[in-house]
Amino acid sequence: MNLQCVKQIEKDSILNVLQYAVGPNEISLKKAVIFYQSNKGTLYKYEEKACLGIEIIGETKARICHIAVAPDYRQKGIALQMIKEVVRIYQLTYIEAET
């Protein structure tokens, strides 16, 4: 899977997908954007189909802050593949999800 790190989140069309993770409230989306802009976390995208935001919380530990897949691409295992790829990239031994 080819995950791309989103560098300029405010200009990226992946915001449309991230909206599914934060809900319809515009303020929640702005908070998520600020979170990634402040380098507290890293947002990855898979094409324009899905995104995964993580926060590193230890040497081999991470927290999933946001995860979303566009409706047309759900039920295809994309979210699981993104998680597996992040585990591989960071060599994680522990991962938790913020709910």
mmCIF file of C-alpha atoms in Angstrom:
data_model
loop_
_atom_site.group_PDB
_atom_site.id
_atom_site.type_symbol
_atom_site.label_atom_id
_atom_site.label_comp_id
_atom_site.label_asym_id
_atom_site.label_seq_id
_atom_site.Cartn_x
_atom_site.Cartn_y
_atom_site.Cartn_z
ATOM 1 C CA MET A 1 0.000 0.000 0.000
ATOM 2 C CA ASN A 2 1.327 3.406 -0.940
ATOM 3 C CA LEU A 3 0.489 5.782 1.902
ATOM 4 C CA GLN A 4 1.369 9.431 1.394
ATOM 5 C CA CYS A 5 2.061 11.855 4.200
ATOM 6 C CA VAL A 6 -0.196 14.909 3.900
ATOM 7 C CA LYS A 7 2.048 17.975 4.146
ATOM 8 C CA GLN A 8 -0.363 20.858 3.500
ATOM 9 C CA ILE A 9 -3.579 19.545 4.954
ATOM 10 C CA GLU A 10 -5.493 22.796 4.531
ATOM 11 C CA LYS A 11 -5.014 22.586 0.737
ATOM 12 C CA ASP A 12 -5.497 18.847 0.305
ATOM 13 C CA SER A 13 -8.693 17.320 -1.045
ATOM 14 C CA ILE A 14 -8.332 14.518 1.540
ATOM 15 C CA LEU A 15 -10.164 16.894 3.893
ATOM 16 C CA ASN A 16 -13.351 15.609 2.279
ATOM 17 C CA VAL A 17 -12.534 12.124 3.584
ATOM 18 C CA LEU A 18 -11.249 13.348 6.963
ATOM 19 C CA GLN A 19 -14.675 14.933 7.450
ATOM 20 C CA TYR A 20 -16.112 11.401 7.857
ATOM 21 C CA ALA A 21 -13.834 10.828 10.861
ATOM 22 C CA VAL A 22 -14.688 14.058 12.669
ATOM 23 C CA GLY A 23 -18.378 14.351 11.826
ATOM 24 C CA PRO A 24 -20.390 17.077 10.136
ATOM 25 C CA ASN A 25 -19.329 19.841 12.527
ATOM 26 C CA GLU A 26 -17.002 22.320 10.780
ATOM 27 C CA ILE A 27 -15.349 23.211 14.104
ATOM 28 C CA SER A 28 -14.299 19.575 14.613
ATOM 29 C CA LEU A 29 -12.676 19.543 11.182
ATOM 30 C CA LYS A 30 -10.804 22.769 11.949
ATOM 31 C CA LYS A 31 -9.551 21.270 15.235
ATOM 32 C CA ALA A 32 -8.260 18.220 13.366
ATOM 33 C CA VAL A 33 -6.492 20.422 10.805
ATOM 34 C CA ILE A 34 -4.849 22.454 13.579
ATOM 35 C CA PHE A 35 -3.770 19.223 15.306
ATOM 36 C CA TYR A 36 -1.882 18.062 12.204
ATOM 37 C CA GLN A 37 -0.568 21.532 11.315
ATOM 38 C CA SER A 38 0.967 21.822 14.782
ATOM 39 C CA ASN A 39 2.883 18.560 14.188
ATOM 40 C CA LYS A 40 1.223 16.815 17.126
ATOM 41 C CA GLY A 41 0.230 14.063 14.725
ATOM 42 C CA THR A 42 0.776 12.899 11.169
ATOM 43 C CA LEU A 43 -1.966 12.439 8.602
ATOM 44 C CA TYR A 44 -1.543 9.869 5.852
ATOM 45 C CA LYS A 45 -3.744 9.305 2.832
ATOM 46 C CA TYR A 46 -4.317 6.458 0.454
ATOM 47 C CA GLU A 47 -5.025 8.088 -2.887
ATOM 48 C CA GLU A 48 -8.172 10.159 -2.350
ATOM 49 C CA LYS A 49 -9.998 7.175 -0.874
ATOM 50 C CA ALA A 50 -8.942 7.072 2.775
ATOM 51 C CA CYS A 51 -6.929 8.734 5.512
ATOM 52 C CA LEU A 52 -5.309 7.754 8.791
ATOM 53 C CA GLY A 53 -4.022 10.161 11.414
ATOM 54 C CA ILE A 54 -1.619 9.013 14.094
ATOM 55 C CA GLU A 55 0.167 10.439 17.092
ATOM 56 C CA ILE A 56 3.419 8.846 18.234
ATOM 57 C CA ILE A 57 3.162 8.284 21.997
ATOM 58 C CA GLY A 58 6.342 6.297 22.593
ATOM 59 C CA GLU A 59 9.334 4.811 20.820
ATOM 60 C CA THR A 60 7.263 1.984 19.336
ATOM 61 C CA LYS A 61 3.780 3.148 20.331
ATOM 62 C CA ALA A 62 1.160 5.156 18.470
ATOM 63 C CA ARG A 63 -2.412 6.337 18.800
ATOM 64 C CA ILE A 64 -4.853 6.401 15.897
ATOM 65 C CA CYS A 65 -6.500 9.809 16.107
ATOM 66 C CA HIS A 66 -8.553 9.700 12.908
ATOM 67 C CA ILE A 67 -9.365 7.032 10.369
ATOM 68 C CA ALA A 68 -11.832 7.304 7.509
ATOM 69 C CA VAL A 69 -12.613 5.676 4.189
ATOM 70 C CA ALA A 70 -14.788 7.278 1.518
ATOM 71 C CA PRO A 71 -18.167 5.503 1.286
ATOM 72 C CA ASP A 72 -17.562 4.035 -2.191
ATOM 73 C CA TYR A 73 -14.413 2.263 -0.967
ATOM 74 C CA ARG A 74 -15.588 0.828 2.346
ATOM 75 C CA GLN A 75 -15.699 -2.912 3.093
ATOM 76 C CA LYS A 76 -12.559 -3.491 0.997
ATOM 77 C CA GLY A 77 -10.015 -3.748 3.818
ATOM 78 C CA ILE A 78 -8.427 -0.357 3.122
ATOM 79 C CA ALA A 79 -8.492 0.804 6.763
ATOM 80 C CA LEU A 80 -6.814 -2.396 7.955
ATOM 81 C CA GLN A 81 -4.159 -2.119 5.252
ATOM 82 C CA MET A 82 -3.435 1.482 6.277
ATOM 83 C CA ILE A 83 -3.008 0.423 9.902
ATOM 84 C CA LYS A 84 -0.689 -2.424 8.897
ATOM 85 C CA GLU A 85 1.396 -0.048 6.782
ATOM 86 C CA VAL A 86 1.779 2.468 9.621
ATOM 87 C CA VAL A 87 2.780 -0.365 11.973
ATOM 88 C CA ARG A 88 5.413 -1.407 9.422
ATOM 89 C CA ILE A 89 6.723 2.133 8.775
ATOM 90 C CA TYR A 90 7.161 2.955 12.459
ATOM 91 C CA GLN A 91 7.917 -0.625 13.594
ATOM 92 C CA LEU A 92 5.174 -0.315 16.186
ATOM 93 C CA THR A 93 4.655 -2.882 18.908
ATOM 94 C CA TYR A 94 1.606 -1.122 20.379
ATOM 95 C CA ILE A 95 -1.193 0.831 18.774
ATOM 96 C CA GLU A 96 -4.360 2.242 20.310
ATOM 97 C CA ALA A 97 -7.355 4.029 18.854
ATOM 98 C CA GLU A 98 -8.833 7.232 20.202
ATOM 99 C CA THR A 99 -12.618 7.026 20.186
#
